PDB file of C-alpha atoms in Angstrom:
ATOM      1  CA  MET S  50      36.282  -6.911 -92.409  1.00  0.00           C
ATOM      2  CA  SER S  51      36.680  -8.218 -95.945  1.00  0.00           C
ATOM      3  CA  SER S  52      38.574 -11.445 -96.588  1.00  0.00           C
ATOM      4  CA  ASN S  53      38.373 -11.551-100.434  1.00  0.00           C
ATOM      5  CA  GLN S  54      41.460 -13.398-101.732  1.00  0.00           C
ATOM      6  CA  LEU S  55      43.267 -12.958 -98.399  1.00  0.00           C
ATOM      7  CA  THR S  56      45.183 -15.683 -96.613  1.00  0.00           C
ATOM      8  CA  VAL S  57      45.214 -16.011 -92.843  1.00  0.00           C
ATOM      9  CA  ILE S  58      48.822 -15.622 -91.696  1.00  0.00           C
ATOM     10  CA  HIS S  59      48.298 -15.833 -87.935  1.00  0.00           C
ATOM     11  CA  ASN S  60      45.292 -16.617 -85.734  1.00  0.00           C
ATOM     12  CA  PHE S  61      45.194 -17.013 -81.942  1.00  0.00           C
ATOM     13  CA  ILE S  62      43.021 -16.464 -78.863  1.00  0.00           C
ATOM     14  CA  ARG S  63      44.356 -14.569 -75.846  1.00  0.00           C
ATOM     15  CA  PHE S  64      42.515 -13.212 -72.794  1.00  0.00           C
ATOM     16  CA  SER S  65      39.013 -13.809 -74.235  1.00  0.00           C
ATOM     17  CA  ARG S  66      39.892 -12.145 -77.555  1.00  0.00           C
ATOM     18  CA  GLU S  67      40.576 -13.678 -80.949  1.00  0.00           C
ATOM     19  CA  TYR S  68      43.245 -12.083 -83.130  1.00  0.00           C
ATOM     20  CA  ILE S  69      43.771 -12.659 -86.845  1.00  0.00           C
ATOM     21  CA  GLU S  70      46.336 -11.363 -89.336  1.00  0.00           C
ATOM     22  CA  TYR S  71      45.857 -11.523 -93.099  1.00  0.00           C
ATOM     23  CA  SER S  72      48.338 -11.670 -95.975  1.00  0.00           C
ATOM     24  CA  ASP S  73      47.776  -7.958 -96.710  1.00  0.00           C
ATOM     25  CA  GLY S  74      49.127  -7.097 -93.234  1.00  0.00           C
ATOM     26  CA  SER S  75      45.748  -6.167 -91.766  1.00  0.00           C
ATOM     27  CA  LYS S  76      45.085  -7.312 -88.209  1.00  0.00           C
ATOM     28  CA  TRP S  77      41.687  -7.764 -86.590  1.00  0.00           C
ATOM     29  CA  THR S  78      40.274  -8.733 -83.189  1.00  0.00           C
ATOM     30  CA  ARG S  79      36.956  -9.725 -81.631  1.00  0.00           C
ATOM     31  CA  LYS S  80      35.738 -10.874 -78.223  1.00  0.00           C
ATOM     32  CA  VAL S  81      35.158 -14.599 -77.669  1.00  0.00           C
ATOM     33  CA  ASP S  82      33.538 -16.596 -74.905  1.00  0.00           C
ATOM     34  CA  PRO S  83      36.382 -17.885 -72.663  1.00  0.00           C
ATOM     35  CA  GLU S  84      34.748 -21.310 -72.247  1.00  0.00           C
ATOM     36  CA  SER S  85      33.475 -22.099 -75.749  1.00  0.00           C
ATOM     37  CA  GLY S  86      35.745 -19.868 -77.832  1.00  0.00           C
ATOM     38  CA  LYS S  87      32.684 -18.696 -79.796  1.00  0.00           C
ATOM     39  CA  PRO S  88      32.610 -15.043 -80.964  1.00  0.00           C
ATOM     40  CA  THR S  89      30.667 -12.552 -78.831  1.00  0.00           C
ATOM     41  CA  SER S  90      31.406  -9.390 -80.861  1.00  0.00           C
ATOM     42  CA  ASP S  91      32.134  -8.227 -84.405  1.00  0.00           C
ATOM     43  CA  TRP S  92      35.649  -7.951 -85.817  1.00  0.00           C
ATOM     44  CA  THR S  93      37.447  -4.614 -85.311  1.00  0.00           C
ATOM     45  CA  ALA S  94      40.743  -3.469 -86.804  1.00  0.00           C
ATOM     46  CA  VAL S  95      43.855  -3.507 -84.622  1.00  0.00           C
ATOM     47  CA  GLU S  96      45.359  -0.058 -85.119  1.00  0.00           C
ATOM     48  CA  ALA S  97      48.817  -0.207 -83.539  1.00  0.00           C
ATOM     49  CA  PRO S  98      50.036  -3.715 -82.773  1.00  0.00           C
ATOM     50  CA  VAL S  99      53.084  -4.166 -80.579  1.00  0.00           C
ATOM     51  CA  SER S 100      56.147  -5.280 -82.523  1.00  0.00           C
ATOM     52  CA  GLU S 101      56.781  -8.990 -82.077  1.00  0.00           C
ATOM     53  CA  VAL S 102      60.548  -8.492 -81.901  1.00  0.00           C
ATOM     54  CA  GLU S 103      60.287  -5.710 -79.335  1.00  0.00           C
ATOM     55  CA  GLU S 104      57.743  -7.612 -77.242  1.00  0.00           C
ATOM     56  CA  GLY S 105      59.616 -10.903 -77.236  1.00  0.00           C
ATOM     57  CA  SER S 106      62.988  -9.479 -76.294  1.00  0.00           C
ATOM     58  CA  ARG S 107      62.063  -8.181 -72.833  1.00  0.00           C
ATOM     59  CA  LEU S 108      61.847 -10.223 -69.667  1.00  0.00           C
ATOM     60  CA  GLN S 109      58.626  -9.345 -67.808  1.00  0.00           C
ATOM     61  CA  LEU S 110      57.659  -9.784 -64.167  1.00  0.00           C
ATOM     62  CA  ILE S 111      53.918 -10.202 -63.733  1.00  0.00           C
ATOM     63  CA  VAL S 112      51.380 -10.831 -60.978  1.00  0.00           C
ATOM     64  CA  VAL S 113      48.830 -13.397 -62.175  1.00  0.00           C
ATOM     65  CA  ALA S 114      45.375 -14.031 -60.694  1.00  0.00           C
ATOM     66  CA  GLN S 115      43.596 -17.343 -61.254  1.00  0.00           C
ATOM     67  CA  ARG S 116      40.048 -18.476 -60.490  1.00  0.00           C
ATOM     68  CA  GLN S 117      39.576 -21.073 -57.783  1.00  0.00           C
ATOM     69  CA  ALA S 118      36.434 -22.782 -56.495  1.00  0.00           C
ATOM     70  CA  ASP S 119      33.257 -20.735 -56.054  1.00  0.00           C
ATOM     71  CA  ASN S 120      33.421 -18.356 -53.077  1.00  0.00           C
ATOM     72  CA  GLU S 121      37.199 -18.784 -52.823  1.00  0.00           C
ATOM     73  CA  PRO S 122      39.605 -15.867 -53.218  1.00  0.00           C
ATOM     74  CA  LYS S 123      41.593 -15.731 -56.440  1.00  0.00           C
ATOM     75  CA  HIS S 124      44.987 -17.422 -56.397  1.00  0.00           C
ATOM     76  CA  TRP S 125      47.852 -14.985 -56.969  1.00  0.00           C
ATOM     77  CA  SER S 126      51.347 -15.850 -58.127  1.00  0.00           C
ATOM     78  CA  ILE S 127      54.410 -14.108 -59.528  1.00  0.00           C
ATOM     79  CA  PHE S 128      55.401 -15.002 -63.087  1.00  0.00           C
ATOM     80  CA  CYS S 129      58.495 -14.157 -65.136  1.00  0.00           C
ATOM     81  CA  HIS S 130      58.777 -14.785 -68.893  1.00  0.00           C
ATOM     82  CA  ARG S 131      59.769 -13.417 -72.280  1.00  0.00           C
ATOM     83  CA  PRO S 132      56.441 -12.853 -74.046  1.00  0.00           C
ATOM     84  CA  ASN S 133      55.944 -14.397 -77.463  1.00  0.00           C
ATOM     85  CA  SER S 134      54.025 -12.686 -80.274  1.00  0.00           C
ATOM     86  CA  SER S 135      50.711 -13.352 -78.523  1.00  0.00           C
ATOM     87  CA  GLY S 136      51.998 -11.974 -75.206  1.00  0.00           C
ATOM     88  CA  THR S 137      52.081 -15.360 -73.512  1.00  0.00           C
ATOM     89  CA  GLY S 138      54.817 -17.963 -73.299  1.00  0.00           C
ATOM     90  CA  LYS S 139      56.536 -20.240 -70.844  1.00  0.00           C
ATOM     91  CA  GLY S 140      58.347 -18.964 -67.798  1.00  0.00           C
ATOM     92  CA  THR S 141      58.803 -19.385 -64.052  1.00  0.00           C
ATOM     93  CA  VAL S 142      55.977 -19.204 -61.506  1.00  0.00           C
ATOM     94  CA  TRP S 143      56.676 -18.415 -57.850  1.00  0.00           C
ATOM     95  CA  GLN S 144      53.735 -19.115 -55.589  1.00  0.00           C
ATOM     96  CA  VAL S 145      52.529 -20.446 -52.282  1.00  0.00           C
ATOM     97  CA  LYS S 146      49.702 -22.962 -52.179  1.00  0.00           C
ATOM     98  CA  GLY S 147      47.754 -25.062 -49.748  1.00  0.00           C
ATOM     99  CA  ASP S 148      45.400 -24.442 -46.869  1.00  0.00           C
ATOM    100  CA  ALA S 149      45.728 -20.879 -45.552  1.00  0.00           C
ATOM    101  CA  GLU S 150      46.727 -22.338 -42.165  1.00  0.00           C
ATOM    102  CA  TYR S 151      49.832 -23.984 -43.617  1.00  0.00           C
ATOM    103  CA  MET S 152      50.844 -22.765 -47.048  1.00  0.00           C
ATOM    104  CA  HIS S 153      53.978 -24.016 -48.822  1.00  0.00           C
ATOM    105  CA  TYR S 154      56.141 -23.015 -51.779  1.00  0.00           C
ATOM    106  CA  GLN S 155      55.136 -24.519 -55.111  1.00  0.00           C
ATOM    107  CA  HIS S 156      57.365 -22.841 -57.673  1.00  0.00           C
ATOM    108  CA  THR S 157      57.146 -24.117 -61.255  1.00  0.00           C
ATOM    109  CA  LEU S 158      59.560 -23.808 -64.178  1.00  0.00           C
ATOM    110  CA  ASN S 159      58.754 -23.751 -67.899  1.00  0.00           C
ATOM    111  CA  THR S 160      54.998 -23.181 -67.635  1.00  0.00           C
ATOM    112  CA  ASP S 161      52.598 -20.896 -69.544  1.00  0.00           C
ATOM    113  CA  ILE S 162      50.318 -19.731 -66.751  1.00  0.00           C
ATOM    114  CA  LEU S 163      48.787 -16.997 -68.928  1.00  0.00           C
ATOM    115  CA  ASN S 164      47.129 -19.708 -71.033  1.00  0.00           C
ATOM    116  CA  SER S 165      45.857 -21.740 -68.075  1.00  0.00           C
ATOM    117  CA  ARG S 166      42.123 -22.494 -67.987  1.00  0.00           C
ATOM    118  CA  SER S 167      41.852 -20.740 -64.630  1.00  0.00           C
ATOM    119  CA  PHE S 168      43.584 -17.522 -65.797  1.00  0.00           C
ATOM    120  CA  GLU S 169      41.638 -14.445 -64.669  1.00  0.00           C
ATOM    121  CA  TRP S 170      43.896 -11.394 -65.096  1.00  0.00           C
ATOM    122  CA  HIS S 171      47.501 -10.211 -64.853  1.00  0.00           C
ATOM    123  CA  GLN S 172      49.402  -7.047 -63.985  1.00  0.00           C
ATOM    124  CA  VAL S 173      52.896  -6.348 -65.308  1.00  0.00           C
ATOM    125  CA  VAL S 174      55.068  -5.014 -62.463  1.00  0.00           C
ATOM    126  CA  ASN S 175      58.370  -4.832 -64.380  1.00  0.00           C
ATOM    127  CA  ASN S 176      58.369  -4.673 -68.175  1.00  0.00           C
ATOM    128  CA  ASN S 177      62.144  -4.912 -68.619  1.00  0.00           C
ATOM    129  CA  LEU S 178      63.630  -7.154 -65.925  1.00  0.00           C
ATOM    130  CA  ASN S 179      67.383  -7.674 -66.158  1.00  0.00           C
ATOM    131  CA  GLU S 180      69.252 -10.838 -65.142  1.00  0.00           C
ATOM    132  CA  SER S 181      70.525  -9.484 -61.805  1.00  0.00           C
ATOM    133  CA  GLN S 182      66.992  -8.373 -60.894  1.00  0.00           C
ATOM    134  CA  LEU S 183      65.702 -11.815 -61.869  1.00  0.00           C
ATOM    135  CA  ALA S 184      68.232 -13.390 -59.502  1.00  0.00           C
ATOM    136  CA  ARG S 185      66.958 -11.161 -56.665  1.00  0.00           C
ATOM    137  CA  VAL S 186      63.332 -12.037 -57.481  1.00  0.00           C
ATOM    138  CA  GLU S 187      64.272 -15.721 -57.207  1.00  0.00           C
ATOM    139  CA  GLN S 188      66.067 -15.180 -53.883  1.00  0.00           C
ATOM    140  CA  ILE S 189      63.261 -13.126 -52.378  1.00  0.00           C
ATOM    141  CA  CYS S 190      60.508 -15.513 -53.532  1.00  0.00           C
ATOM    142  CA  ASN S 191      62.445 -18.426 -52.018  1.00  0.00           C
ATOM    143  CA  SER S 192      63.039 -16.670 -48.712  1.00  0.00           C
ATOM    144  CA  GLU S 193      59.726 -14.910 -48.020  1.00  0.00           C
ATOM    145  CA  PRO S 194      57.901 -17.218 -45.583  1.00  0.00           C
ATOM    146  CA  PRO S 195      54.570 -18.687 -46.717  1.00  0.00           C
ATOM    147  CA  PRO S 196      51.487 -17.684 -44.684  1.00  0.00           C
ATOM    148  CA  ARG S 197      50.803 -19.762 -41.566  1.00  0.00           C
ATOM    149  CA  ALA S 198      48.203 -19.681 -38.802  1.00  0.00           C
ATOM    150  CA  ALA S 199      47.556 -21.699 -35.645  1.00  0.00           C
ATOM    151  CA  ASN S 200      43.970 -22.430 -36.743  1.00  0.00           C
ATOM    152  CA  ARG S 201      41.341 -21.355 -39.278  1.00  0.00           C
ATOM    153  CA  ALA S 202      40.021 -18.583 -37.048  1.00  0.00           C
ATOM    154  CA  SER S 203      43.447 -16.943 -36.834  1.00  0.00           C
ATOM    155  CA  VAL S 204      44.141 -16.884 -40.603  1.00  0.00           C
ATOM    156  CA  THR S 205      45.030 -13.320 -41.628  1.00  0.00           C
ATOM    157  CA  GLU S 206      46.769 -13.915 -44.943  1.00  0.00           C
ATOM    158  CA  ASN S 207      46.742 -16.108 -48.041  1.00  0.00           C
ATOM    159  CA  CYS S 208      48.713 -16.259 -51.319  1.00  0.00           C
ATOM    160  CA  GLN S 209      47.662 -12.699 -52.159  1.00  0.00           C
ATOM    161  CA  GLY S 210      49.263 -11.352 -48.980  1.00  0.00           C
ATOM    162  CA  TRP S 211      52.423 -13.344 -49.710  1.00  0.00           C
ATOM    163  CA  VAL S 212      52.652 -11.800 -53.198  1.00  0.00           C
ATOM    164  CA  ILE S 213      52.229  -8.306 -51.716  1.00  0.00           C
ATOM    165  CA  ARG S 214      55.000  -8.973 -49.157  1.00  0.00           C
ATOM    166  CA  VAL S 215      57.325 -10.139 -51.945  1.00  0.00           C
ATOM    167  CA  LEU S 216      56.481  -7.045 -54.004  1.00  0.00           C
ATOM    168  CA  TYR S 217      57.256  -4.722 -51.070  1.00  0.00           C
ATOM    169  CA  ARG S 218      60.707  -6.292 -50.783  1.00  0.00           C
ATOM    170  CA  LEU S 219      61.228  -5.952 -54.545  1.00  0.00           C
ATOM    171  CA  ALA S 220      60.117  -2.303 -54.387  1.00  0.00           C
ATOM    172  CA  LYS S 221      62.733  -1.575 -51.702  1.00  0.00           C
ATOM    173  CA  GLU S 222      65.354  -2.713 -54.227  1.00  0.00           C
ATOM    174  CA  GLY S 223      63.846  -0.724 -57.105  1.00  0.00           C
ATOM    175  CA  ILE S 224      62.736  -3.824 -59.022  1.00  0.00           C
ATOM    176  CA  VAL S 225      59.033  -2.897 -58.957  1.00  0.00           C
ATOM    177  CA  GLN S 226      57.320   0.455 -58.474  1.00  0.00           C
ATOM    178  CA  GLN S 227      55.524   1.176 -55.203  1.00  0.00           C
ATOM    179  CA  ASN S 228      52.431   2.411 -57.078  1.00  0.00           C
ATOM    180  CA  ALA S 229      52.029  -1.037 -58.702  1.00  0.00           C
ATOM    181  CA  ILE S 230      51.602  -2.504 -55.219  1.00  0.00           C
ATOM    182  CA  ALA S 231      48.922   0.050 -54.322  1.00  0.00           C
ATOM    183  CA  VAL S 232      46.992  -0.825 -57.487  1.00  0.00           C
ATOM    184  CA  LEU S 233      47.189  -4.563 -56.767  1.00  0.00           C
ATOM    185  CA  GLN S 234      46.088  -4.138 -53.149  1.00  0.00           C
ATOM    186  CA  ARG S 235      42.761  -2.784 -54.418  1.00  0.00           C
ATOM    187  CA  TYR S 236      42.151  -6.169 -56.081  1.00  0.00           C
ATOM    188  CA  MET S 237      42.815  -8.277 -52.981  1.00  0.00           C
ATOM    189  CA  ASP S 238      39.966 -10.542 -51.933  1.00  0.00           C
ATOM    190  CA  PRO S 239      38.808 -10.665 -48.310  1.00  0.00           C
ATOM    191  CA  ILE S 240      40.147 -13.502 -46.167  1.00  0.00           C
ATOM    192  CA  ASN S 241      37.401 -16.130 -45.746  1.00  0.00           C
TER     193      ASN S 241
END
């Protein structure tokens, strides 16, 4: 990558990668350490970037996984937003939290979960959500009961199971594809 007489137009870090755009229109990326932000690879050209206008105009429904304490399963939530040019941006999070014996709703508005320090990975389950589908997502997330158990020994489900139950209901209404659920189930952590 040559930067002779070029001006940096845009520079950001997303999902352990740094992206840079120069005044000549060239775009480059390299891997960075998620903790320190220091480069871990050389720059490579970005061949076919997604159009910022196209990307930002669609409402996306995403399953997000976040790191928790060591030896704990990942926390899963459902997130809806209109991605900005870096693919992140503020939106609504639907989730259940708490001890697996008595989980509770903890939905959050206007948050950018994709830039959280605990972000691990995400899976888009609807890349073009319309307003009526969004209303159904809201209704289903607010009506699907959080996991509960009489005691620790009888815990059979956590936030990941709740997300899968919500997705099954959304699939019945054609809001998400059934195959997306099958893919996500392969990433479920065992119940501790």
